[in-house]
Coordinates of C-alpha atoms and ligand atoms in Angstrom, one line a residue:
M17 CA 64.6 -15.4 -25.9
L18 CA 62.8 -12.8 -28.4
G19 CA 65.0 -10.4 -30.6
H20 CA 64.7 -6.8 -30.2
T21 CA 62.3 -6.3 -33.3
A22 CA 60.0 -9.4 -32.0
A23 CA 59.7 -7.9 -28.8
K24 CA 58.9 -4.3 -30.2
L25 CA 56.1 -6.3 -32.5
I26 CA 54.3 -7.6 -29.4
T27 CA 54.4 -4.8 -26.8
T28 CA 53.6 -2.0 -29.2
P29 CA 50.1 -3.4 -30.0
I30 CA 49.5 -4.2 -25.8
I31 CA 50.6 -0.5 -25.0
S32 CA 48.2 1.2 -27.9
T33 CA 45.4 -1.2 -26.5
Q34 CA 45.9 -0.1 -22.9
I35 CA 45.8 3.7 -24.1
R36 CA 42.6 3.2 -26.2
C37 CA 40.9 1.4 -23.2
L38 CA 41.9 4.6 -21.2
S39 CA 40.4 7.0 -23.2
V40 CA 37.3 4.9 -23.9
L41 CA 37.0 4.9 -20.4
S42 CA 37.6 8.5 -20.0
G43 CA 34.8 9.3 -22.3
I44 CA 32.3 7.1 -20.6
R45 CA 33.3 8.6 -17.2
E46 CA 32.4 12.2 -18.5
Q47 CA 28.8 10.7 -19.8
I48 CA 28.2 9.4 -16.1
Q49 CA 29.6 12.2 -14.8
N50 CA 27.2 14.5 -16.6
E51 CA 24.3 12.1 -15.9
L52 CA 25.2 12.3 -12.1
Q53 CA 24.8 16.0 -12.2
L54 CA 21.4 16.2 -14.2
I55 CA 20.3 13.7 -10.9
K56 CA 21.9 16.5 -8.7
D57 CA 20.3 19.4 -10.6
A58 CA 17.1 17.8 -10.4
G59 CA 17.4 17.5 -6.6
T60 CA 16.9 13.8 -6.7
F61 CA 20.6 12.7 -5.6
K62 CA 20.1 10.4 -2.7
H63 CA 22.9 10.5 0.4
E64 CA 23.6 7.9 2.4
R65 CA 24.0 8.2 6.0
V66 CA 26.5 6.1 7.8
I67 CA 25.1 4.3 11.0
T68 CA 27.6 3.0 13.1
S69 CA 25.2 1.4 15.6
P70 CA 22.5 -1.8 15.5
Q71 CA 18.9 -0.6 13.9
A72 CA 16.8 0.2 16.8
A73 CA 14.7 3.1 18.1
R74 CA 17.7 4.8 18.9
V75 CA 20.8 4.9 16.2
T76 CA 24.1 6.5 16.4
I77 CA 25.4 8.3 12.7
Q78 CA 28.6 9.1 11.7
G79 CA 29.2 12.9 12.5
R80 CA 26.9 13.2 15.5
D81 CA 27.8 13.0 18.7
Q82 CA 24.3 12.2 20.3
P83 CA 22.1 9.3 19.2
L84 CA 19.0 9.9 17.2
L85 CA 15.4 8.6 17.7
N86 CA 14.8 6.5 14.5
F87 CA 11.6 6.8 12.9
C88 CA 12.6 5.8 9.3
A89 CA 13.4 2.1 9.4
N90 CA 11.2 -0.8 8.5
N91 CA 12.1 -2.4 12.0
Y92 CA 8.3 -2.4 12.8
L93 CA 8.9 -4.7 15.5
G94 CA 12.3 -3.6 16.8
L95 CA 13.5 -7.4 16.1
S96 CA 16.6 -6.6 14.4
S97 CA 18.4 -6.2 17.4
N98 CA 16.5 -8.4 19.5
S99 CA 18.4 -10.8 21.9
E100 CA 16.6 -14.0 21.2
V101 CA 17.0 -13.4 17.5
I102 CA 20.6 -12.5 17.8
S103 CA 21.3 -15.7 19.6
A104 CA 19.5 -17.8 17.2
A105 CA 21.7 -16.6 14.7
K106 CA 25.0 -17.0 16.5
S107 CA 24.1 -20.8 17.4
A108 CA 23.3 -21.3 13.7
L109 CA 26.6 -20.0 12.7
A110 CA 27.9 -22.4 15.2
T111 CA 26.0 -25.4 14.0
H112 CA 25.4 -24.7 10.2
G113 CA 28.2 -22.3 9.3
A114 CA 28.4 -19.1 7.6
G115 CA 27.2 -19.9 4.3
M116 CA 26.1 -22.6 2.2
S117 CA 28.4 -21.9 -1.1
S118 CA 25.8 -23.5 -3.4
V119 CA 22.4 -22.9 -5.0
R120 CA 19.4 -24.8 -3.2
F121 CA 19.3 -28.0 -5.8
I122 CA 23.0 -28.4 -6.0
C123 CA 23.9 -28.8 -2.4
G124 CA 22.3 -25.9 -0.8
T125 CA 19.3 -27.1 1.3
Q126 CA 19.8 -27.5 5.0
D127 CA 17.1 -28.6 7.7
I128 CA 16.7 -25.2 8.7
H129 CA 15.6 -23.9 5.3
K130 CA 13.0 -26.7 5.2
E131 CA 11.7 -25.9 8.7
L132 CA 11.7 -22.0 7.8
E133 CA 9.6 -22.7 4.8
K134 CA 7.0 -25.0 7.0
K135 CA 7.0 -22.2 9.4
I136 CA 6.1 -19.5 6.9
S137 CA 3.6 -21.8 5.4
T138 CA 1.9 -22.5 8.8
F139 CA 2.1 -18.7 9.7
H140 CA 0.0 -17.9 6.5
Q141 CA -2.1 -21.0 6.2
K142 CA -0.7 -21.9 2.9
E143 CA 0.2 -25.4 1.6
D144 CA 3.9 -24.5 0.9
S145 CA 6.7 -21.9 0.7
I146 CA 10.0 -21.3 -1.0
L147 CA 13.0 -19.0 0.2
Y148 CA 14.6 -16.5 -1.9
S149 CA 17.6 -14.3 -1.3
S150 CA 15.2 -11.0 -1.2
C151 CA 11.5 -10.3 -1.9
F152 CA 13.0 -8.9 -4.8
D153 CA 14.3 -12.0 -6.2
A154 CA 10.8 -13.7 -5.3
N155 CA 9.2 -11.0 -7.1
A156 CA 11.6 -11.1 -10.1
G157 CA 11.4 -14.8 -10.3
F158 CA 7.6 -15.7 -10.0
F159 CA 5.6 -14.1 -13.2
E160 CA 8.0 -15.7 -15.9
A161 CA 7.7 -18.9 -13.9
F162 CA 4.1 -19.3 -13.5
L163 CA 2.6 -17.4 -16.3
N164 CA 3.4 -17.9 -20.5
E165 CA 1.8 -16.0 -23.3
D166 CA -1.7 -17.1 -22.9
D167 CA -2.2 -15.7 -19.4
V168 CA -2.6 -12.1 -18.5
I169 CA -1.4 -10.1 -15.3
I170 CA -3.5 -7.4 -14.2
S171 CA -1.6 -5.1 -11.6
D172 CA -2.2 -2.0 -9.7
T173 CA -0.4 1.0 -11.1
L174 CA 1.1 1.8 -7.8
N175 CA 2.8 -1.6 -7.1
H176 CA 6.2 -1.9 -5.9
A177 CA 9.5 -1.6 -8.3
S178 CA 10.3 -5.1 -7.8
I179 CA 6.8 -6.3 -8.9
I180 CA 7.0 -4.2 -12.3
D181 CA 10.5 -5.5 -13.2
G182 CA 9.4 -9.2 -12.5
I183 CA 6.5 -8.7 -14.6
R184 CA 8.5 -7.2 -17.5
L185 CA 10.1 -10.6 -17.5
S186 CA 7.1 -12.6 -18.0
K187 CA 5.6 -13.4 -21.6
A188 CA 2.0 -13.0 -20.4
K189 CA -0.1 -10.2 -21.3
R190 CA 0.5 -7.3 -19.0
L191 CA -2.4 -5.0 -18.0
R192 CA -2.3 -2.3 -15.3
Y193 CA -5.3 -1.0 -13.4
K194 CA -6.1 2.5 -11.7
H195 CA -4.5 2.8 -8.2
M196 CA -6.9 0.4 -6.0
D197 CA -9.6 1.4 -8.4
M198 CA -12.2 -1.6 -8.8
D199 CA -14.3 -0.5 -11.7
D200 CA -11.1 -0.4 -13.4
L201 CA -10.2 -3.9 -12.1
E202 CA -13.3 -5.4 -13.2
M203 CA -13.4 -4.2 -16.4
Q204 CA -10.0 -5.6 -17.3
L205 CA -11.2 -8.6 -15.5
K206 CA -14.2 -8.9 -17.4
D207 CA -12.3 -8.4 -21.1
N208 CA -9.8 -11.0 -20.3
Q209 CA -12.3 -13.9 -19.9
K210 CA -10.5 -15.9 -22.9
S211 CA -6.9 -16.2 -21.6
R212 CA -5.8 -19.2 -19.6
R213 CA -4.8 -17.5 -16.4
R214 CA -5.7 -14.3 -14.8
L215 CA -3.6 -12.8 -12.0
V216 CA -4.6 -9.8 -10.1
V217 CA -1.4 -8.5 -8.3
S218 CA -1.4 -5.8 -5.7
D219 CA 0.9 -4.6 -3.0
G220 CA -1.2 -5.1 0.6
V221 CA 0.2 -1.9 1.8
F222 CA 1.6 0.7 -0.4
S223 CA 4.9 1.9 1.1
M224 CA 4.7 5.5 0.0
D225 CA 1.1 6.4 0.9
G226 CA 0.3 3.6 3.7
D227 CA -2.7 2.8 1.9
I228 CA -4.2 -0.4 2.2
T229 CA -5.6 -2.6 -0.9
P230 CA -9.2 -2.9 -1.1
L231 CA -8.5 -7.0 -0.4
K232 CA -12.2 -8.0 0.2
D233 CA -13.3 -6.6 -3.2
I234 CA -10.2 -7.8 -4.9
L235 CA -11.0 -11.5 -3.7
F236 CA -14.7 -11.1 -4.8
L237 CA -13.7 -9.7 -8.0
A238 CA -11.3 -12.6 -8.5
S239 CA -13.9 -15.1 -7.6
K240 CA -16.5 -13.6 -9.7
Y241 CA -14.0 -13.5 -12.7
N242 CA -12.0 -16.8 -12.3
A243 CA -8.6 -15.1 -11.3
L244 CA -6.0 -15.6 -8.9
V245 CA -4.9 -13.1 -6.7
F246 CA -1.0 -12.4 -5.7
L247 CA -0.2 -10.1 -3.1
D248 CA 3.4 -8.6 -2.1
E249 CA 3.1 -8.3 1.6
C250 CA 6.4 -6.5 2.6
H251 CA 4.7 -4.1 4.6
A252 CA 2.4 -6.3 6.2
T253 CA 3.7 -9.5 7.4
G254 CA 4.4 -9.6 10.7
L255 CA 3.2 -6.6 11.6
F256 CA -0.7 -5.7 10.2
G257 CA -3.4 -7.3 11.4
K258 CA -4.5 -8.6 15.1
S259 CA -2.0 -11.3 14.9
G260 CA 0.8 -9.8 12.2
R261 CA -0.6 -12.0 9.6
G262 CA -0.7 -9.3 7.3
T263 CA -3.5 -7.6 4.9
E264 CA -5.6 -10.8 4.9
D265 CA -5.7 -10.8 8.8
Y266 CA -6.7 -6.9 9.0
Y267 CA -9.6 -7.7 6.5
D268 CA -10.1 -11.3 8.6
V269 CA -9.7 -13.5 5.4
I270 CA -6.6 -15.4 6.4
G271 CA -5.6 -18.1 4.1
K272 CA -7.9 -16.8 1.2
V273 CA -5.2 -14.8 -0.9
H274 CA -3.4 -17.5 -3.4
I275 CA -0.1 -16.2 -3.4
I276 CA 1.7 -14.3 -1.1
N277 CA 5.0 -12.6 -1.5
S278 CA 6.9 -11.5 1.3
T279 CA 10.1 -10.1 3.0
L280 CA 12.4 -11.2 5.8
G281 CA 13.9 -8.1 5.8
K282 CA 11.7 -6.3 7.3
A283 CA 9.4 -6.8 10.5
L284 CA 10.7 -10.6 10.2
G285 CA 14.1 -9.6 11.8
G286 CA 15.1 -7.3 9.2
A287 CA 18.1 -9.2 8.1
S288 CA 17.5 -10.2 4.5
G289 CA 15.5 -12.8 2.7
G290 CA 12.4 -13.1 0.7
Y291 CA 9.7 -16.1 0.1
T292 CA 6.5 -17.2 -1.9
S293 CA 3.7 -18.9 -0.3
G294 CA 0.9 -20.5 -1.7
P295 CA -0.4 -23.7 -3.3
K296 CA 2.2 -26.7 -3.4
E297 CA 2.0 -27.4 -7.3
I298 CA 3.1 -23.7 -8.0
I299 CA 5.8 -23.7 -5.5
D300 CA 6.8 -27.1 -6.8
L301 CA 6.8 -25.4 -10.2
L302 CA 9.0 -22.1 -9.0
R303 CA 11.6 -24.5 -7.5
Q304 CA 12.0 -26.3 -11.0
K305 CA 11.8 -23.1 -13.2
S306 CA 12.3 -19.9 -11.1
R307 CA 15.4 -18.4 -12.1
P308 CA 16.4 -16.1 -8.9
Y309 CA 16.4 -19.8 -7.1
L310 CA 17.8 -21.7 -9.4
F311 CA 20.9 -19.5 -10.4
S312 CA 21.5 -17.6 -6.8
N313 CA 23.0 -18.5 -3.8
T314 CA 20.7 -20.1 -0.5
L315 CA 20.5 -17.9 2.4
P316 CA 23.0 -18.0 4.5
P317 CA 22.2 -20.5 7.9
P318 CA 22.2 -17.2 10.6
M319 CA 19.5 -15.4 8.3
V320 CA 17.4 -18.5 8.3
A321 CA 17.4 -19.1 12.2
G322 CA 17.0 -15.4 12.8
A323 CA 14.0 -15.2 10.7
S324 CA 12.7 -19.0 12.1
K325 CA 12.9 -17.3 15.7
V326 CA 11.4 -14.2 14.8
L327 CA 8.2 -16.3 13.6
D328 CA 8.3 -18.5 17.0
I329 CA 7.8 -15.1 18.9
L330 CA 5.2 -14.3 16.3
M331 CA 3.3 -17.2 16.5
R332 CA 3.4 -17.4 20.7
S333 CA 2.4 -13.7 21.4
S334 CA 0.8 -10.7 19.8
Q335 CA 2.4 -8.7 22.5
L336 CA 4.6 -6.7 19.4
T337 CA 1.7 -6.1 17.1
E338 CA 0.0 -4.6 20.1
K339 CA 2.5 -2.3 21.2
L340 CA 3.2 -1.4 17.3
A341 CA -0.8 -0.5 16.7
S342 CA -1.0 1.4 19.6
N343 CA 1.9 3.8 18.7
T344 CA 0.4 4.0 15.5
K345 CA -2.6 5.3 17.1
Q346 CA -1.1 7.4 19.6
F347 CA 1.0 9.2 16.4
R348 CA -2.0 9.5 14.1
D349 CA -4.4 10.9 16.7
K350 CA -1.9 13.4 18.0
M351 CA -0.8 14.5 14.8
T352 CA -4.1 15.0 13.4
S353 CA -5.4 16.8 16.0
L354 CA -2.6 19.2 15.9
G355 CA -3.8 19.8 12.3
F356 CA -1.3 17.8 10.2
K357 CA -2.7 16.0 7.4
I358 CA -1.7 12.2 7.8
L359 CA -2.1 9.7 4.8
G360 CA -3.0 6.2 4.8
A361 CA -5.3 4.5 7.3
N362 CA -4.2 2.6 10.8
H363 CA -0.7 1.5 9.3
P364 CA 2.4 2.5 11.0
I365 CA 3.7 4.1 7.7
C366 CA 2.3 7.4 8.8
P367 CA 3.2 10.1 5.7
V368 CA 2.9 13.6 7.1
Y369 CA 1.6 15.4 3.7
L370 CA 3.3 18.5 3.2
G371 CA 3.0 19.0 -0.9
D372 CA 5.9 21.4 -0.9
A373 CA 9.1 19.5 -1.9
R374 CA 11.6 22.2 -0.1
L375 CA 9.4 22.3 2.9
A376 CA 9.7 18.4 3.2
T377 CA 13.5 18.3 3.1
G378 CA 13.6 21.7 5.5
M379 CA 11.4 20.2 8.0
A380 CA 13.0 16.5 7.8
E381 CA 16.3 18.6 8.3
D382 CA 14.9 20.5 11.5
M383 CA 13.8 17.3 12.9
L384 CA 17.4 15.8 12.7
N385 CA 18.5 18.9 14.6
R386 CA 16.2 17.9 17.2
G387 CA 17.5 14.3 17.2
I388 CA 14.8 12.6 15.5
Y389 CA 15.6 10.8 12.2
V390 CA 12.8 11.1 9.7
I391 CA 13.3 11.7 5.8
G392 CA 11.5 13.9 3.4
F393 CA 10.1 12.2 0.1
S394 CA 9.6 14.1 -2.9
Y395 CA 9.2 13.8 -6.9
P396 CA 10.1 11.3 -8.5
V397 CA 9.7 9.2 -5.5
V398 CA 6.1 10.5 -5.2
P399 CA 4.1 12.7 -7.5
E400 CA 4.8 16.0 -8.2
G401 CA 3.5 18.4 -5.6
Q402 CA 2.8 15.7 -3.0
A403 CA 6.0 15.9 -0.7
R404 CA 5.9 14.3 2.3
I405 CA 7.5 13.1 5.6
R406 CA 7.2 9.6 6.1
V407 CA 7.3 8.2 9.6
Q408 CA 7.4 4.8 10.5
L409 CA 6.6 3.5 14.1
S410 CA 8.2 0.4 15.8
A411 CA 7.1 -1.8 18.6
V412 CA 10.2 -0.7 20.4
H413 CA 9.4 3.0 20.5
S414 CA 7.9 4.3 23.7
S415 CA 5.1 5.8 24.5
E416 CA 7.3 9.2 25.3
D417 CA 9.6 8.3 22.0
V418 CA 6.4 9.0 19.8
D419 CA 5.8 11.9 21.9
T420 CA 8.8 13.4 21.8
C421 CA 8.7 13.3 17.6
V422 CA 4.9 14.8 17.8
N423 CA 6.2 17.6 20.0
A424 CA 8.9 17.9 17.6
F425 CA 6.6 18.1 14.7
A426 CA 4.2 20.5 16.4
E427 CA 6.9 23.0 17.0
I428 CA 8.8 22.9 13.4
G429 CA 5.3 22.9 11.8
K430 CA 3.9 25.9 13.9
S431 CA 7.5 27.8 13.0
K432 CA 6.7 26.9 9.2
G433 CA 3.1 27.7 9.2
V434 CA 2.0 24.4 8.4
I435 CA -0.3 24.1 11.3
Ligands
LIG519 C1 6.6 -3.9 -1.4 C2 7.9 -4.6 -1.6 N1 8.1 -5.7 -2.2 C3 9.1 -5.6 -2.4 C4 10.4 -5.2 -1.8 C5 12.0 -5.7 -1.8 O1 11.7 -6.6 -0.8 P1 13.6 -7.0 -0.4 O2 14.2 -5.9 0.5 O3 13.0 -8.3 0.8 O4 14.3 -7.2 -1.5 C6 10.0 -4.2 -1.0 C7 11.3 -3.2 -0.2 O5 11.4 -2.2 -0.1 C8 9.0 -3.8 -0.9 O6 8.9 -2.7 -0.1

């Protein structure tokens, strides 16, 4: 038993430490509240709508009785709620469990992980592939593992945030070329001939503008200046090109890009997961050195089986990619003939260009009130004065769904003097 004095000596510092901790936290809370207020004042605070149905052409959201026609998901092929994909995921849950409780190299590699990697390689016509928990992780884990201070990365200025972050982690010399500017790229390739390795890095499709990287020119310059090409195909894999094999397919150069990073979280079932696909030695090296692969958990079996089923569906028929291409053409043609400016080319990301941020937000709100779910994008997500509503088509939209969306744009656009 402690005497009265001893107990006092022990409890006093504990109480005063607790009080100090609380006052430190309350100071920090205030700083963060100020920071959040600045974000709100700048009009860039992001609110999240709560969906109460599966991801699909029509979704229900909290606070609204009627379902909304959904034109803002990356569910390009509508496979997020496809019955074959769901039943493949369910049976993997039964046969392989809910999760692996391990990273790959300790005891987290199942037969289905190896099968999926093989299917991805076949799909992209590459030698090997490696799975990650997301494409963000694949991008975070690639550059640092593959390149060092003797190498140079030349990256498109509008590449995705995860590429930018991944490149920051690498010790290679980091250069950027102006968006899709081949003269600038050539100049930088020419200037860096002494580096051990040169890597040109680009998104296949840029998600804010729906524009497509000039892949043939990039491949030409890469071969002229002895460089490798890395493509992020998140908005292309499964949906773009005749057979859905992405930007390589669109330009008819399947198999020519050296390294492809992509996601399982958009067209390929929409759950989660990413991968790198490329030459065997590079993939072998990533398995040894890539930190998100080495130090993060394996993809859970239901996700692996779901993505594997999606690849089976894609490799047996091009019906979904054809339907998506036809919906995209219908939307782009009709909107353009109404007088709207649609950015990008031939891709289901169809940004309806408006310029003014308030106009974009107001029109997106009016569309929502007509039962159509679209989102307005403004600064800083896109450059100032270049606000737009980004519409994304899906293969599960019917032709009537597309017309409903176009008609709503027509009515609202006329009432606001846009067309
Ligand atoms: C171009 C691009 N790269 C990478 C990612 C990250 O993919 P994931 O959701 O699999 O992490 C995204 C997702 O928005 C993307 O659009």
